[in-house]
Coordinates of C-alpha atoms in Angstrom, one line a residue:
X1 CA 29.0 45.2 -77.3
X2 CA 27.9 43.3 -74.0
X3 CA 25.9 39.8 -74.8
X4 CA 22.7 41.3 -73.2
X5 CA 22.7 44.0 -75.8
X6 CA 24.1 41.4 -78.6
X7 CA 20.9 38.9 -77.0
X8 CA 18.2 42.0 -77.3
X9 CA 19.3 42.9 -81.0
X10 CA 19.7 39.4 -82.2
X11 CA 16.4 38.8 -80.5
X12 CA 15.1 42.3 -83.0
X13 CA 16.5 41.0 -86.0
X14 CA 15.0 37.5 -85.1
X15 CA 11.5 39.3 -84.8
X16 CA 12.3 41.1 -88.1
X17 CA 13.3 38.1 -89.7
X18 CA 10.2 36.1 -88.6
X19 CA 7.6 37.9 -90.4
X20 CA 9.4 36.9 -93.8
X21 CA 8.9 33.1 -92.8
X22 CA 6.4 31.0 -94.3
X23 CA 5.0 29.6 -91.6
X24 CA 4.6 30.0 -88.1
X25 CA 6.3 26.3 -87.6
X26 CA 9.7 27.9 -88.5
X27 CA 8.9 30.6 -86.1
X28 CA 8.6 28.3 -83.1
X29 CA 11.8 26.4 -83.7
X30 CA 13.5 29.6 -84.4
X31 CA 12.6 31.0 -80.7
X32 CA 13.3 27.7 -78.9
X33 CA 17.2 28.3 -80.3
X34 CA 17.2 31.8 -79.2
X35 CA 15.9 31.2 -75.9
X36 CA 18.7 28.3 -75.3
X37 CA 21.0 30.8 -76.8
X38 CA 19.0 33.6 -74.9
X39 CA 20.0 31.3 -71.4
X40 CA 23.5 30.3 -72.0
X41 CA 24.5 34.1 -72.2
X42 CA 22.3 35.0 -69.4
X43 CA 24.2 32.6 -67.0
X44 CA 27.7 33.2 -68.3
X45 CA 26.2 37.5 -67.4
X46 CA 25.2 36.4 -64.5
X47 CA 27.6 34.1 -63.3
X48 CA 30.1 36.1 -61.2
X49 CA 27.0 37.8 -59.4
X50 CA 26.0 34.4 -58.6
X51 CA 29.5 33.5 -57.2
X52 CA 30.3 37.0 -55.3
X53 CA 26.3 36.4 -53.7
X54 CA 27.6 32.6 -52.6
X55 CA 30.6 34.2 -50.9
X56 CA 28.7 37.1 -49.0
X57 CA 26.4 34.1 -47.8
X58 CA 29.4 32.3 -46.5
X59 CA 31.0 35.1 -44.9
X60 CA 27.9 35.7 -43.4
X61 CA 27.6 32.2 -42.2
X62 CA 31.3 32.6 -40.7
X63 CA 30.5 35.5 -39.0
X64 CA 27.2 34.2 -37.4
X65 CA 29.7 31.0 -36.1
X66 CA 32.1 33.7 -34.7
X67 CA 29.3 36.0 -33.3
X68 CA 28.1 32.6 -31.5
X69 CA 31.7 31.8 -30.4
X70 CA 32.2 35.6 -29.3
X71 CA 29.2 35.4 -27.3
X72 CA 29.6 31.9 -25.8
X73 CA 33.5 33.1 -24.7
X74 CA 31.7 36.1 -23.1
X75 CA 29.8 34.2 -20.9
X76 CA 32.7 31.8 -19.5
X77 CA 34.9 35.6 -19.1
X78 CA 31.8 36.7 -17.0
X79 CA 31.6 33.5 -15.3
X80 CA 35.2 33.5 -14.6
X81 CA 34.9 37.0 -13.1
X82 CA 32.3 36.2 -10.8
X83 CA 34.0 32.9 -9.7
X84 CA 37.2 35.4 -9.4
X85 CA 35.4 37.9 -7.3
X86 CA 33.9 35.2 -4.9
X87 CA 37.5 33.6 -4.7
X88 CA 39.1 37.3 -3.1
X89 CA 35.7 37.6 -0.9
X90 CA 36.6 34.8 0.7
X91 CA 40.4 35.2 0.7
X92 CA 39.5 38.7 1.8
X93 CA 37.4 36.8 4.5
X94 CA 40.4 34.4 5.6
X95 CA 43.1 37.1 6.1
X96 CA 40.1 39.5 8.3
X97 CA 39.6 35.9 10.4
X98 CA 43.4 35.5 10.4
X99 CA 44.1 38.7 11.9
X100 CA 41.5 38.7 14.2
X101 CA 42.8 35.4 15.6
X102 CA 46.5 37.0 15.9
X103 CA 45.1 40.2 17.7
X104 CA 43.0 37.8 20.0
X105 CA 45.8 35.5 21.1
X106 CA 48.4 39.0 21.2
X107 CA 45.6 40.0 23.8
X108 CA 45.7 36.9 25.7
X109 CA 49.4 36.4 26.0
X110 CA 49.5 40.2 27.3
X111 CA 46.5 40.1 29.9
X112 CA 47.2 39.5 33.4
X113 CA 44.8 40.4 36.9
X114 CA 41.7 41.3 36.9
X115 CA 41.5 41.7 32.8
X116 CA 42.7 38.2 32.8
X117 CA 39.8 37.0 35.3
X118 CA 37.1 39.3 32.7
X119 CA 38.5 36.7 30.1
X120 CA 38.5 34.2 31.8
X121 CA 34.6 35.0 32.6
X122 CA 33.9 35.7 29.6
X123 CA 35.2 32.3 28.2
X124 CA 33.1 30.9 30.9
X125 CA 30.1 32.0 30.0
X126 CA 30.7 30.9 26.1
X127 CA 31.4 27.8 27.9
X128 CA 28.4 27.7 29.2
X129 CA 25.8 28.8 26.2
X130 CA 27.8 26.5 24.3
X131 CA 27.2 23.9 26.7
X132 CA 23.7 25.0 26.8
X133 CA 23.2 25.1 22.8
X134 CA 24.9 21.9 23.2
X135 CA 21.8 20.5 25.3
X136 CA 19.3 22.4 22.9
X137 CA 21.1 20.5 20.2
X138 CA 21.0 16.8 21.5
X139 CA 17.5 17.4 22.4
X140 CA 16.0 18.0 19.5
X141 CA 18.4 15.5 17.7
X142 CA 16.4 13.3 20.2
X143 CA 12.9 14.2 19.7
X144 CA 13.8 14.0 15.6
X145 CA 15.0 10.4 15.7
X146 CA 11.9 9.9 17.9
X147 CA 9.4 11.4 15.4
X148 CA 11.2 9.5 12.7
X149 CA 10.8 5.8 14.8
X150 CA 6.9 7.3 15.2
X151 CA 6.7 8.3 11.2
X152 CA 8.5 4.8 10.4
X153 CA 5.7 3.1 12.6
X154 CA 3.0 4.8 10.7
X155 CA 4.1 3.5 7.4
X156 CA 4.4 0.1 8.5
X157 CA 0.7 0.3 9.2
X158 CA -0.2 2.0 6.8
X159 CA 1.6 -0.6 4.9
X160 CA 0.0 -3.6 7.1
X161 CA -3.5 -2.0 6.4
X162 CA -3.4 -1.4 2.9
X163 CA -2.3 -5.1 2.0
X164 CA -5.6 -6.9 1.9
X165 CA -6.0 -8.9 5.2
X166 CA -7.6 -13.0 4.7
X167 CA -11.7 -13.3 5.4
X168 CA -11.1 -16.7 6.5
X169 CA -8.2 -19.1 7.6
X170 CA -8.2 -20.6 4.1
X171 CA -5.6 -18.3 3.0
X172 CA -2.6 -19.5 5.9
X173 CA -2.9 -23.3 4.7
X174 CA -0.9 -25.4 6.7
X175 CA 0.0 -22.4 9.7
X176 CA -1.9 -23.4 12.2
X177 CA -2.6 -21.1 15.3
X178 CA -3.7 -17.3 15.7
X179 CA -4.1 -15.4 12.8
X180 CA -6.1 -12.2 11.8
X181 CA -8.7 -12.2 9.6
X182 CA -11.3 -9.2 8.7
X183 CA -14.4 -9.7 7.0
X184 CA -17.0 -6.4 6.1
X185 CA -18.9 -5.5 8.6
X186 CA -16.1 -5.7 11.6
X187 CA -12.2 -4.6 11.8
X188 CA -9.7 -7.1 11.6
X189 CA -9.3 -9.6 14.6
X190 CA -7.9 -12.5 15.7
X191 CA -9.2 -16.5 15.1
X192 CA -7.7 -20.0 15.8
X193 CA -6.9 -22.0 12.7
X194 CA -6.8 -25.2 12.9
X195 CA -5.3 -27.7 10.0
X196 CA -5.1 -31.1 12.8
X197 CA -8.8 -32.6 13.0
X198 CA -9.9 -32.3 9.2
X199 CA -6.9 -30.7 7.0
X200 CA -6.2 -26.9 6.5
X201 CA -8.5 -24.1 6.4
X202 CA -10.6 -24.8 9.4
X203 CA -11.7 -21.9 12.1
X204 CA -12.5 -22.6 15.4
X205 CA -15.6 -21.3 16.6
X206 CA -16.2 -22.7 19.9
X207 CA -13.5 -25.2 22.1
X208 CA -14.2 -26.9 25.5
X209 CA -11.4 -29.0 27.2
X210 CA -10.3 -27.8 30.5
X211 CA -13.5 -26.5 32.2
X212 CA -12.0 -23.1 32.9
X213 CA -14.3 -20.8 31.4
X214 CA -18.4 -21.2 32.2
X215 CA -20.7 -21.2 29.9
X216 CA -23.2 -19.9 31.5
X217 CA -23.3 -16.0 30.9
X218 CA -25.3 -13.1 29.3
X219 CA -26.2 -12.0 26.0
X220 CA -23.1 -9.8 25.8
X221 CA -21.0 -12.0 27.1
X222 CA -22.3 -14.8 24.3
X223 CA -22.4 -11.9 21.9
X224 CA -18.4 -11.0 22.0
X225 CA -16.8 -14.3 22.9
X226 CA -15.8 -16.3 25.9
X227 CA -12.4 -17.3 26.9
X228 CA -9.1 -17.4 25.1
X229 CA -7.3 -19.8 22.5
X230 CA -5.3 -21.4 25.3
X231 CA -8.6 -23.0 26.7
X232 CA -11.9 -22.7 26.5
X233 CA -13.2 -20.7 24.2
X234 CA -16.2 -19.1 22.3
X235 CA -15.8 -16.6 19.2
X236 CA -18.6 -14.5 19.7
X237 CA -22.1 -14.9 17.8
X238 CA -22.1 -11.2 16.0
X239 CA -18.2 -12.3 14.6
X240 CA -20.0 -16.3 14.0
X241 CA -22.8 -14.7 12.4
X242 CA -20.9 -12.6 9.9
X243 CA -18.4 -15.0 9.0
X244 CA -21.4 -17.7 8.0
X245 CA -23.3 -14.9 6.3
X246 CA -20.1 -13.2 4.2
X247 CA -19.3 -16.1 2.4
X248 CA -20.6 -20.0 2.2
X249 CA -19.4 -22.2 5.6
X250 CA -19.4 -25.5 6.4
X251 CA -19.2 -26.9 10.0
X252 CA -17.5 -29.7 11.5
X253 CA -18.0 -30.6 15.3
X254 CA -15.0 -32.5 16.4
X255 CA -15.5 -34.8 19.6
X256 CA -13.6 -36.3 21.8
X257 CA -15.3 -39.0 25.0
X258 CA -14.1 -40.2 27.8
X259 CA -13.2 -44.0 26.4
X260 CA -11.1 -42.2 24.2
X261 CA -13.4 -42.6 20.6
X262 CA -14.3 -39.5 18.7
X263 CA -17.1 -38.8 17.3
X264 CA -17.9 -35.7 14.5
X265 CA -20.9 -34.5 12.8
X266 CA -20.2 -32.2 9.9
X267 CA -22.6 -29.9 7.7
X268 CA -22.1 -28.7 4.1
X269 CA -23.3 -25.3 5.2
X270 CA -23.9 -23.7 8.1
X271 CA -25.6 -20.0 8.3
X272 CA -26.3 -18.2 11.6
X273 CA -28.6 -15.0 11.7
X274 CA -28.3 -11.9 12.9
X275 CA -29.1 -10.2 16.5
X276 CA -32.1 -8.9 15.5
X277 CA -33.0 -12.2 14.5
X278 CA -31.4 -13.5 17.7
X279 CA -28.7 -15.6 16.4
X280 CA -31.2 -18.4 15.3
X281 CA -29.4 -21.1 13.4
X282 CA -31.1 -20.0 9.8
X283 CA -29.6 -22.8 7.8
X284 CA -28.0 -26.3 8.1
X285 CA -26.9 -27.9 4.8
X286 CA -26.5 -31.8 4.2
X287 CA -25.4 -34.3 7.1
X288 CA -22.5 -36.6 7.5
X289 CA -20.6 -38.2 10.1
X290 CA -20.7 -40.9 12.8
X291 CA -23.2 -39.9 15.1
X292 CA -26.9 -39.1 14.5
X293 CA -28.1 -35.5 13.1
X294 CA -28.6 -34.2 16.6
X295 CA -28.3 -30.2 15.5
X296 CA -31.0 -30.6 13.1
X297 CA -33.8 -29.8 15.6
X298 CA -32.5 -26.9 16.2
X299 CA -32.5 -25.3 12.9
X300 CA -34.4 -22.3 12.8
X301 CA -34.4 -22.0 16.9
X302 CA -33.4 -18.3 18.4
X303 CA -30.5 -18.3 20.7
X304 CA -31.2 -17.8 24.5
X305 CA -29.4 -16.5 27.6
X306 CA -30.3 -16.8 31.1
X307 CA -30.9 -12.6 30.7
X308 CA -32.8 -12.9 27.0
X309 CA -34.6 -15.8 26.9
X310 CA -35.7 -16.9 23.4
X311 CA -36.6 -20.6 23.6
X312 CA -39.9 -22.3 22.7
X313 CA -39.9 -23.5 26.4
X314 CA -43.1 -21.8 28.1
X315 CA -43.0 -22.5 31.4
X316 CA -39.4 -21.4 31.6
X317 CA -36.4 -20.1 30.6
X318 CA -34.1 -23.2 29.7
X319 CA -30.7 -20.9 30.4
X320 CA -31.7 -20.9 33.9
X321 CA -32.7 -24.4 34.0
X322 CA -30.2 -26.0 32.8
X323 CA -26.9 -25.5 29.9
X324 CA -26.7 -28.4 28.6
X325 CA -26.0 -29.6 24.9
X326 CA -23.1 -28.1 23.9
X327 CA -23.0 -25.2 25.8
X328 CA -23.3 -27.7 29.0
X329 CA -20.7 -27.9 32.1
X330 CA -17.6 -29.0 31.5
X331 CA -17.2 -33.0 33.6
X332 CA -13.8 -34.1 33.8
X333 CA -15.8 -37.7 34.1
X334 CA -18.7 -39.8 32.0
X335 CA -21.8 -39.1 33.3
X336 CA -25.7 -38.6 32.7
X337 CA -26.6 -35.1 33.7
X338 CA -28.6 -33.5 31.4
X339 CA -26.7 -30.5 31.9
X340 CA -22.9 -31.6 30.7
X341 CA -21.9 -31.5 27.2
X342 CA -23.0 -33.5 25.1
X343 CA -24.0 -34.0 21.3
X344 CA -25.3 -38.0 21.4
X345 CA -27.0 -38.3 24.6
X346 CA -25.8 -40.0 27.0
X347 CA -22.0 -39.8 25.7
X348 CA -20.8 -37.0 27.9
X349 CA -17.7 -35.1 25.5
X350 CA -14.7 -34.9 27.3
X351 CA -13.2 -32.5 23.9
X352 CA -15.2 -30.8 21.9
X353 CA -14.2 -28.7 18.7
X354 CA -16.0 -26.6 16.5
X355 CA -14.9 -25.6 13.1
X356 CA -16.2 -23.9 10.4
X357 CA -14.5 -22.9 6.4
X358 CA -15.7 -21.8 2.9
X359 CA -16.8 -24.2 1.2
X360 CA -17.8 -24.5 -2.8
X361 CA -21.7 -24.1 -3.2
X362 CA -22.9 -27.3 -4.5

């Protein structure tokens, strides 16, 4: 008798058995121990299934690893064939280029006369579309390396441009000189900095030393600038307006007379208006300095020009009468005319410097 049928009847005799108990307590405990019984012989039936399925399942698992193995091995045979097949292509291709060089030079060595002069042209004129491919070749090698010094130029602009560029001479400290600057409104351009008179930071606006340049031109002319940094020289008022408007500016007017003193008058802020508003001086901020406050009467007066005259003269044009102040002619000597420069009447300025830099608002 097998143990499943032995389980079933002891499990019918238990059931028999059962009804006879007393109570339904003994009945429980009884078909816990069968059950445990029940499940021992189960497992010990069961048992060699189990370990025959576990075996399938790792021959399975083998053969999957092989299969992978096979497949992997494939694919480096079919590899290695293709590498094989390109190998004799181009041994295939040596030996045809091989023989083909023999036959040529076997030709050569037996040519003579007039076959010998077709060769010989016919080398010529390879020698020649060589030469010429030659030509083609170095040309365009040239016009590359020149396309590559233009691209390389571009970038360092681009470069150049996309770094932010100063709005004032504040940013070069100590480096005195010419420097470019951009502020909105205008593209970049270049200003004098000067770090000698009153310490760093400062921005020439107008210079008169040597007498080179005259002051006595036309709206345009006043509206772009006048001279160079070398000597006498005036910014322009569209670039001195912008500057004075973009951000807050103080002044400083350095000068220098004839005895050899200097004199300065310098303003906390210093605001010029636009050309619609002809350039009037729209703001002058607190005074210091050794001279009196001699720019103060002309706050709020319009710029003139001998072509647009905008004074609160009315008889006359004071352009065409005379320059004077500090737009005045430029004396290499003291003297009393009304129309040199001058800032403290009747000291005639033998240097004069004007300056302006962002300054804190107060």
């Amino acid at each position: 008798m097998t143990p499943i049928i032995l389980y079933i009847s002891l499990i019918v005799i238990a059931y028999g058995s059962s009804s006879s108990l007393a109570s339904e307590k003994q009945f429980c405990q009884i078909s816990r121990e069968m059950e445990a019984n029940c499940s021992r012989y189960t497992y010990e039936a069961l048992k060699p299934l189990l370990v025959y399925m576990r075996q399938i399942s790792e021959e399975i698992n083998k053969s999957d690893a092989k299969d992978k193995e096979i497949k992997e091995l494939q694919n480096k045979l079919i590899q290695e064939q293709g590498n094989m097949l390109i190998n004799n292509e181009l041994r295939a291709q040596i030996a045809f280029q091989q023989a083909t060089i023999d036959r040529l030079i076997e030709r050569i060595n037996a040519t003579t006369g007039e076959n010998c002069d077709n060769c010989k042209s016919e080398l010529a004129d390879n020698t020649v579309k060589f030469k010429a491919n030659e030509n083609q070749l170095r040309l365009v090698n040239e016009k590359l390396a020149e396309n590559a010094a233009k691209l390389q130029q571009c970038e360092l602009q681009v470069i150049k441009h996309a770094q932010k560029v100063p709005n004032s001479c504040v940013a070069f400290g100590e480096s005195a000189g010419a420097h470019q600057i951009q502020i909105p409104g205008l593209d970049a351009f270049d200003v004098l900095c000067d770090r000698e008179i009153a310490g760093p930071g400062w921005l020439v606006i107008e210079q008169r030393f040597n007498g080179r340049e005259s002051f006595n031109r036309d709206w345009a002319t006043f509206r772009k600038g006048i001279g160079s940094f070398a000597g006498d020289y005036f910014l322009g008022l569209e670039k001195i307006h912008r500057l004075t408007t973009d951000q807050f500016n103080e002044l400083y007017i350095h000068m220098e007379r004839f005895d050899g003193s200097v004199d300065y008058a310098r303003y906390e802020h210093f605001v010029v208006g636009n050309e619609t508003d002809k350039y009037r001086i729209s703001f002058l901020g607190d005074f210091s300095g050794n001279v009196r406050d001699n720019l103060r009467p002309l706050l709020n007066m319009k710029f003139t020009t001998e072509d647009s005259d905008n004074d609160l003269w009315m008889e006359g044009n004071c352009a065409n009468y005379r320059q004077a102040f500090l737009h005045g002619k430029f004396h290499d000597h003291e003297t009393t005319d009304y129309s040199s420069i001058y800032f403290n009447y009747p000291h005639t300025i033998k240097k004069l410097i004007m300056m302006i830099r962002p300054a804190f608002k107060k």
